[in-house]
Amino acid sequence: MDSSRQAEAVVSPRASFLSGLRTGSGLAAASFLLAVSFGAISTSHGWGHLAPVICSMAVFSGSAQFALLTALGSGGGPAGAVLSAALINSRFIPMGIAVAGDLHGGRFRRALEGQAVVDGSWAAAHLGGGRFDRYLLFGATAIQWPAWVAGTALGVVVSPDPDLLHRLGLDVLTPALFLALLFDEVRRERINRLPALLGAVIAAGLIVFLPAGPALVGAALAALVALFRTPARHRQADETDETTAADTTEAAEPADMPERALRCARSDEEVTP
């Protein structure tokens, strides 16, 4: 049986949720500081006090919200700004498809559970082999969302210098945490090494001509390599599971033989006049 399935069967939902809270706490701290910067910048751009907080509550995506700020700040119209943010958030489509098999319930419940799919939580909840720990996913997101909203509110109220985090070097916390998650994912499964390397090469090439957001979206094309290589890996895992099940059945058969012999003897006694 696959090690990810064994881990999923052993760990209780409560333990997985608490593990998600612990994992998400580091991401929440980085998100809080980044949200303070977003609140301060949005206020300096004339968003007022309420709009940035509502935006953080509804969108909950730092890259999309900063893209929105950049597009509007550079003189772009609302339509172009929304399109830019939507393009960056399009990464959630393949992420949602990947985790869909581990969500439960009907359409409404699955859509509600899918709101927990954010970058850090999604990466932390991956068990390997395309399987996800849904409770760890929920826990990691449950602590990040209030941190993001609270950080935005603090940035709006206090209005610190938007460049303060950059001067203190705190703006590298979020990339560093994602890099740590990436290293853990690559170390866990060899199949992820080639897409990760290819994605880095694509991003490095695109960032020469494009902003960071679109460059990262383009780098996501490297995930297609894993998509085409995964089916063969899954077939091998299924064959291994079938072999294990067959061996277990054969091992159990000798223990069942005395009971079967007893049943046959009783049947012969009933038939004999």
Tab-separated table of N, CA and C in Angstrom, residues 261-273:
chain	number	residue	atom	x	y	z
A	261	ALA	N	-13.681	-26.818	5.766
A	261	ALA	CA	-13.797	-28.279	5.885
A	261	ALA	C	-14.916	-28.660	6.838
A	262	LEU	N	-15.057	-27.908	7.941
A	262	LEU	CA	-16.120	-28.197	8.906
A	262	LEU	C	-17.493	-27.988	8.280
A	263	ARG	N	-17.629	-26.912	7.483
A	263	ARG	CA	-18.910	-26.655	6.818
A	263	ARG	C	-19.246	-27.782	5.846
A	264	CYS	N	-18.237	-28.253	5.099
A	264	CYS	CA	-18.477	-29.344	4.143
A	264	CYS	C	-18.890	-30.616	4.880
A	265	ALA	N	-18.255	-30.906	6.042
A	265	ALA	CA	-18.603	-32.109	6.803
A	265	ALA	C	-20.037	-32.035	7.302
A	266	ARG	N	-20.438	-30.853	7.776
A	266	ARG	CA	-21.811	-30.700	8.245
A	266	ARG	C	-22.806	-30.898	7.103
A	267	SER	N	-22.450	-30.389	5.935
A	267	SER	CA	-23.348	-30.556	4.795
A	267	SER	C	-23.486	-32.026	4.417
A	268	ASP	N	-22.381	-32.789	4.512
A	268	ASP	CA	-22.432	-34.207	4.191
A	268	ASP	C	-23.290	-34.957	5.210
A	269	GLU	N	-23.212	-34.557	6.480
A	269	GLU	CA	-24.012	-35.211	7.488
A	269	GLU	C	-25.509	-34.970	7.271
A	270	GLU	N	-25.846	-33.726	6.842
A	270	GLU	CA	-27.245	-33.413	6.595
A	270	GLU	C	-27.772	-34.200	5.395
A	271	VAL	N	-26.937	-34.405	4.392
A	271	VAL	CA	-27.384	-35.116	3.184
A	271	VAL	C	-27.473	-36.601	3.457
A	272	THR	N	-26.592	-37.188	4.297
A	272	THR	CA	-26.588	-38.643	4.557
A	272	THR	C	-27.841	-39.056	5.334
A	273	PRO	N	-28.634	-40.074	4.860
A	273	PRO	CA	-29.864	-40.466	5.574
A	273	PRO	C	-29.538	-41.204	6.872
